[in-house]
Amino acid sequence: MQQFPCPYCGLRNETEFHFAAESGKTRPDTNTPIDDKHWSDYLYQNYNPKGTSKEVWMHLACREVFLMTRDTVNMDVLEVQALRGEHHD
Ligand SMILES: [Zn+2]
């Protein structure tokens, strides 16, 4: 089983993590009408790059989200980055 590094908790089993989104996707403005295709594309169409991918993940144990850069070919985690400045228990 692979382990992922949570920026707050350290190395944990991959089953404790949930993929949230590819980094860089912009949520459509929902204050104006949006057609189903546009919304569906936002939700389900991913770049799914071969190689380096920057993604938003959640560690389910601490409920924190963070950026994880990983190599989709060899599954190596290249970097994790907290999305807020400080952590308090
Ligand atoms: Zn954590």
XYZ file of N, CA and C and ligand atoms in Angstrom:
268
model
N 0.846 -1.197 0.000
C 0.000 0.000 0.000
C 0.879 1.244 0.000
N 0.490 2.214 -0.781
C 1.246 3.451 -0.852
C 0.912 4.350 0.330
N 1.886 5.153 0.707
C 1.659 6.149 1.736
C 1.771 7.537 1.123
N 0.923 8.428 1.577
C 0.982 9.828 1.155
C 1.352 10.673 2.365
N 2.117 11.758 2.138
C 2.453 12.646 3.255
C 1.416 13.753 3.405
N 0.694 13.732 4.515
C -0.177 14.866 4.855
C 0.731 15.958 5.425
N 0.591 17.215 4.969
C 1.457 18.272 5.497
C 1.249 18.522 6.984
N 0.159 18.023 7.540
C -0.137 18.250 8.956
C 0.132 17.027 9.825
N -0.045 15.826 9.252
C 0.018 14.595 10.046
C 1.203 13.703 9.699
N 1.845 13.940 8.589
C 2.940 13.080 8.164
C 2.454 11.937 7.287
N 3.286 10.905 7.155
C 2.970 9.790 6.274
C 1.798 8.974 6.798
N 0.836 8.729 5.927
C -0.332 7.914 6.265
C -0.694 7.053 5.055
N -1.439 5.984 5.326
C -1.845 5.099 4.244
C -2.760 5.827 3.254
N -2.619 5.460 1.997
C -3.377 6.132 0.941
C -4.890 6.060 1.144
N -5.364 5.042 1.848
C -6.809 4.903 2.050
C -7.380 6.024 2.917
N -6.505 6.787 3.595
C -6.973 7.899 4.425
C -7.170 9.179 3.618
N -6.900 9.116 2.311
C -6.929 10.329 1.499
C -8.011 10.255 0.431
N -8.498 11.423 0.072
C -9.519 11.529 -0.967
C -9.067 12.550 -2.004
N -9.061 12.123 -3.262
C -8.749 13.039 -4.358
C -9.883 14.031 -4.507
N -9.562 15.315 -4.535
C -10.612 16.337 -4.654
C -10.697 16.882 -6.071
N -9.564 17.284 -6.637
C -9.610 17.921 -7.955
C -8.201 18.124 -8.471
N -8.120 18.311 -9.773
C -6.863 18.774 -10.331
C -6.715 20.246 -9.991
N -5.518 20.648 -9.665
C -5.261 22.042 -9.353
C -5.411 22.889 -10.613
N -5.942 24.090 -10.432
C -6.031 25.027 -11.548
C -7.389 25.081 -12.199
N -8.286 24.154 -11.854
C -9.627 24.232 -12.413
C -10.386 25.356 -11.726
N -11.111 26.112 -12.498
C -11.872 27.231 -11.949
C -13.355 26.884 -11.935
N -13.957 26.989 -10.764
C -15.385 26.705 -10.645
C -16.178 27.725 -11.460
N -17.099 27.258 -12.304
C -17.898 28.214 -13.089
C -18.705 29.132 -12.181
N -18.947 30.341 -12.664
C -19.774 31.303 -11.945
C -21.215 30.794 -11.940
N -21.718 30.468 -10.772
C -23.080 29.920 -10.688
C -24.115 31.016 -10.453
N -23.685 32.283 -10.478
C -24.647 33.380 -10.377
C -25.279 33.695 -11.730
N -24.716 33.111 -12.771
C -25.302 33.259 -14.102
C -25.671 31.860 -14.590
N -26.639 31.764 -15.498
C -27.052 30.429 -15.983
C -25.880 29.668 -16.585
N -25.864 28.371 -16.336
C -24.790 27.529 -16.866
C -25.448 26.271 -17.448
N -25.031 25.902 -18.638
C -25.650 24.724 -19.255
C -25.028 23.445 -18.684
N -25.750 22.352 -18.878
C -25.340 21.073 -18.292
C -23.971 20.623 -18.779
N -23.675 20.860 -20.068
C -22.386 20.408 -20.586
C -21.230 21.147 -19.905
N -21.377 22.467 -19.733
C -20.325 23.252 -19.097
C -20.092 22.765 -17.661
N -21.175 22.534 -16.940
C -21.065 22.078 -15.556
C -20.481 20.670 -15.491
N -20.936 19.791 -16.373
C -20.427 18.429 -16.426
C -18.931 18.409 -16.744
N -18.529 19.250 -17.696
C -17.101 19.319 -18.037
C -16.281 19.741 -16.823
N -16.799 20.728 -16.078
C -16.088 21.191 -14.888
C -15.946 20.053 -13.869
N -17.014 19.289 -13.692
C -16.997 18.238 -12.669
C -16.174 17.023 -13.082
N -16.257 16.635 -14.335
C -15.765 15.309 -14.703
C -14.613 15.282 -15.711
N -14.384 16.368 -16.424
C -13.309 16.355 -17.416
C -12.002 16.786 -16.756
N -11.028 15.886 -16.751
C -9.734 16.190 -16.172
C -8.653 16.074 -17.232
N -7.551 16.771 -17.001
C -6.434 16.686 -17.933
C -5.774 15.321 -17.847
N -5.743 14.765 -16.645
C -5.150 13.450 -16.408
C -3.802 13.294 -17.111
N -2.861 14.152 -16.786
C -1.582 14.139 -17.499
C -0.752 12.900 -17.193
N 0.039 12.505 -18.154
C 1.018 11.447 -17.924
C 2.290 12.132 -17.456
N 2.668 11.896 -16.208
C 3.826 12.575 -15.645
C 3.398 13.405 -14.450
N 3.938 14.602 -14.357
C 3.689 15.445 -13.193
C 2.264 15.995 -13.197
N 1.591 15.829 -12.074
C 0.234 16.326 -11.922
C 0.115 17.021 -10.573
N -0.463 18.212 -10.561
C -0.676 18.954 -9.319
C -2.152 18.873 -8.974
N -2.434 18.361 -7.784
C -3.810 18.034 -7.434
C -4.163 18.491 -6.024
N -5.441 18.674 -5.804
C -5.955 18.985 -4.469
C -6.442 17.676 -3.850
N -5.933 17.370 -2.660
C -6.318 16.161 -1.933
C -6.806 16.544 -0.540
N -7.620 15.678 0.028
C -8.034 15.847 1.417
C -7.552 14.656 2.233
N -6.987 14.949 3.403
C -6.680 13.884 4.354
C -7.900 13.713 5.240
N -8.564 12.577 5.107
C -9.859 12.387 5.769
C -9.729 12.367 7.288
N -8.576 11.997 7.807
C -8.408 11.921 9.259
C -8.406 13.305 9.905
N -7.753 14.270 9.255
C -7.691 15.616 9.846
C -8.587 16.607 9.102
N -9.180 16.168 8.003
C -10.115 16.970 7.197
C -9.453 18.180 6.560
N -8.142 18.155 6.420
C -7.448 19.274 5.787
C -7.239 18.971 4.308
N -7.306 20.023 3.499
C -6.996 19.892 2.083
C -5.620 20.483 1.824
N -4.961 19.928 0.829
C -3.611 20.386 0.518
C -3.309 20.074 -0.940
N -2.258 20.692 -1.454
C -1.809 20.421 -2.811
C -0.795 19.295 -2.788
N -0.959 18.358 -3.688
C 0.027 17.287 -3.823
C 0.464 17.238 -5.282
N 1.753 17.319 -5.481
C 2.323 17.156 -6.809
C 2.900 15.759 -6.880
N 2.433 14.990 -7.859
C 2.898 13.621 -7.946
C 3.131 13.236 -9.388
N 3.901 12.197 -9.554
C 4.200 11.665 -10.884
C 3.210 10.532 -11.140
N 2.373 10.697 -12.154
C 1.328 9.708 -12.407
C 1.866 8.443 -13.066
N 3.138 8.461 -13.468
C 3.726 7.269 -14.087
C 4.265 6.328 -13.010
N 5.113 6.849 -12.132
C 5.715 5.977 -11.116
C 5.086 6.174 -9.731
N 4.084 7.069 -9.644
C 3.305 7.310 -8.429
C 4.113 7.960 -7.304
N 5.296 8.469 -7.617
C 6.079 9.173 -6.600
C 5.402 10.492 -6.226
N 5.401 10.809 -4.944
C 4.933 12.111 -4.490
C 6.124 13.060 -4.537
N 5.981 14.144 -5.295
C 7.089 15.071 -5.497
C 7.067 16.205 -4.478
N 5.864 16.632 -4.073
C 5.761 17.752 -3.141
C 4.358 17.790 -2.558
N 4.255 18.181 -1.307
C 2.954 18.511 -0.732
C 3.033 19.923 -0.181
N 1.907 20.616 -0.258
C 1.877 22.016 0.158
C 0.577 22.279 0.897
N 0.699 22.763 2.113
C -0.486 23.105 2.893
C -1.221 24.256 2.230
N -2.517 24.286 2.364
C -3.296 25.358 1.751
C -3.696 26.426 2.753
N -3.263 26.296 3.974
C -3.439 27.394 4.927
C -2.195 27.466 5.781
N -2.006 28.632 6.389
C -0.735 28.936 7.000
C -0.372 28.182 8.254
N -1.352 27.891 9.061
C -1.026 27.252 10.336
C -2.060 26.195 10.662
N -1.689 25.281 11.499
C -2.576 24.186 11.877
C -2.739 24.183 13.391
N -3.972 24.056 13.836
C -4.198 23.929 15.261
C -5.131 22.759 15.509
N -4.879 22.010 16.545
C -5.657 20.816 16.853
C -6.919 21.155 17.620
Zn -3.681 15.050 8.031
